[in-house]
Coordinates of C-alpha atoms in Angstrom, one line a residue:
X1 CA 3.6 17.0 -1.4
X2 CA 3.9 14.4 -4.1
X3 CA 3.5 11.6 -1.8
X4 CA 1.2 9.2 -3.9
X5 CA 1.4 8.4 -7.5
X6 CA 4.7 7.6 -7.9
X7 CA 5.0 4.4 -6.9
X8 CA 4.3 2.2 -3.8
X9 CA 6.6 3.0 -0.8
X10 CA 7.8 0.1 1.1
X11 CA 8.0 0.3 5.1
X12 CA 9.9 -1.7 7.3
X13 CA 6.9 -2.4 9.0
X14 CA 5.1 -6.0 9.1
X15 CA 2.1 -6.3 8.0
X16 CA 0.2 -6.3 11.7
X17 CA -3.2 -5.1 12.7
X18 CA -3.2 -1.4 13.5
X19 CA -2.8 -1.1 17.8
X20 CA -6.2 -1.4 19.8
X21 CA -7.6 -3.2 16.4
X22 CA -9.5 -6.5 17.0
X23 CA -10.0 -7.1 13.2
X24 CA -7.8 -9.9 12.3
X25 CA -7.1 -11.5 8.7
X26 CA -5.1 -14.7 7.3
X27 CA -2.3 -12.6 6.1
X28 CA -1.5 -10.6 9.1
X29 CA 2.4 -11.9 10.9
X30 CA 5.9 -11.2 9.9
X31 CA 5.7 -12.9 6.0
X32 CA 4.5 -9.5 4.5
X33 CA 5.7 -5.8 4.6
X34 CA 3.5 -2.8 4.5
X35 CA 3.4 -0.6 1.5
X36 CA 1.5 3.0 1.7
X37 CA 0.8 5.5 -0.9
X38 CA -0.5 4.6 -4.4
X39 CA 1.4 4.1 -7.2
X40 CA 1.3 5.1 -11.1
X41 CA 0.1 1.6 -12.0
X42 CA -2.5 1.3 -9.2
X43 CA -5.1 3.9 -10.8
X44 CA -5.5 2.2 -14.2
X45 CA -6.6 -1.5 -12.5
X46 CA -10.1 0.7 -11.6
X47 CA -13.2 1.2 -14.8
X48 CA -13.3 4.3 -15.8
X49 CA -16.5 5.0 -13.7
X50 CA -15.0 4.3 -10.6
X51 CA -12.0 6.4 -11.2
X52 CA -13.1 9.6 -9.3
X53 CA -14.0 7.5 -6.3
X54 CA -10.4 5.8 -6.4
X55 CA -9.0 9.1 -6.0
X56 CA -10.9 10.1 -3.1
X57 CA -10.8 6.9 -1.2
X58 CA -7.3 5.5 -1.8
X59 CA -5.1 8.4 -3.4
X60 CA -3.4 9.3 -0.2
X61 CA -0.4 8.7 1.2
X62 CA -2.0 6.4 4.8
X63 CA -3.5 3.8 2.3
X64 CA -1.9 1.0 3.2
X65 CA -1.6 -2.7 1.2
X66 CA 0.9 -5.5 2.1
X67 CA 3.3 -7.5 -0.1
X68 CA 6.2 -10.2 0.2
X69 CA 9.5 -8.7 1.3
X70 CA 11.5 -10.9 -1.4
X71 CA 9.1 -10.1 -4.4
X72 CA 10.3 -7.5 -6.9
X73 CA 7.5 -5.0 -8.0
X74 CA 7.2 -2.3 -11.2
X75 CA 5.4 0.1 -9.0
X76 CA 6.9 -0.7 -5.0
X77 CA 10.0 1.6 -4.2
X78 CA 10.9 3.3 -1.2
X79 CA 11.5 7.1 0.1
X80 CA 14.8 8.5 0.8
X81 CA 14.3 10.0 4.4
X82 CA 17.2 11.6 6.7

């Protein structure tokens, strides 16, 4: 519960295709880090049209997005897990 919203959560993972995937993009390699979740900031970007369809496509916690390691973000934190 109370997994998206907040703010991005970083991973420690690189930003790779998913395993078995054969779709490939520019960005993919060990320059960014995957972030999941959504974050405060992330639903006011959208019109106010397409705000219900935000919510139902990307409000939950497996949407992932990528950013640089080194760059320091409002809404990019992380999770406390033991």
């Amino acid at each position: 519960d109370d997994m998206i919203g907040n703010v991005w959560e970083w991973t420690d993972s690189w930003y790779l295709p998913d395993p078995g995937s054969k779709r490939r993009h520019p960005d993919f390699g060990m320059k960014y880090r995957v972030v999941r979740g959504l974050s405060f900031m992330s639903l006011g970007h959208y019109p106010e049209g397409a705000y219900q369809r935000v919510l139902e496509v990307y409000a939950r916690a497996s949407t992932r997005s990528y950013d640089p390691p080194a760059e320091r973000l409002d809404d990019v934190g992380f999770r406390c897990a033991k």
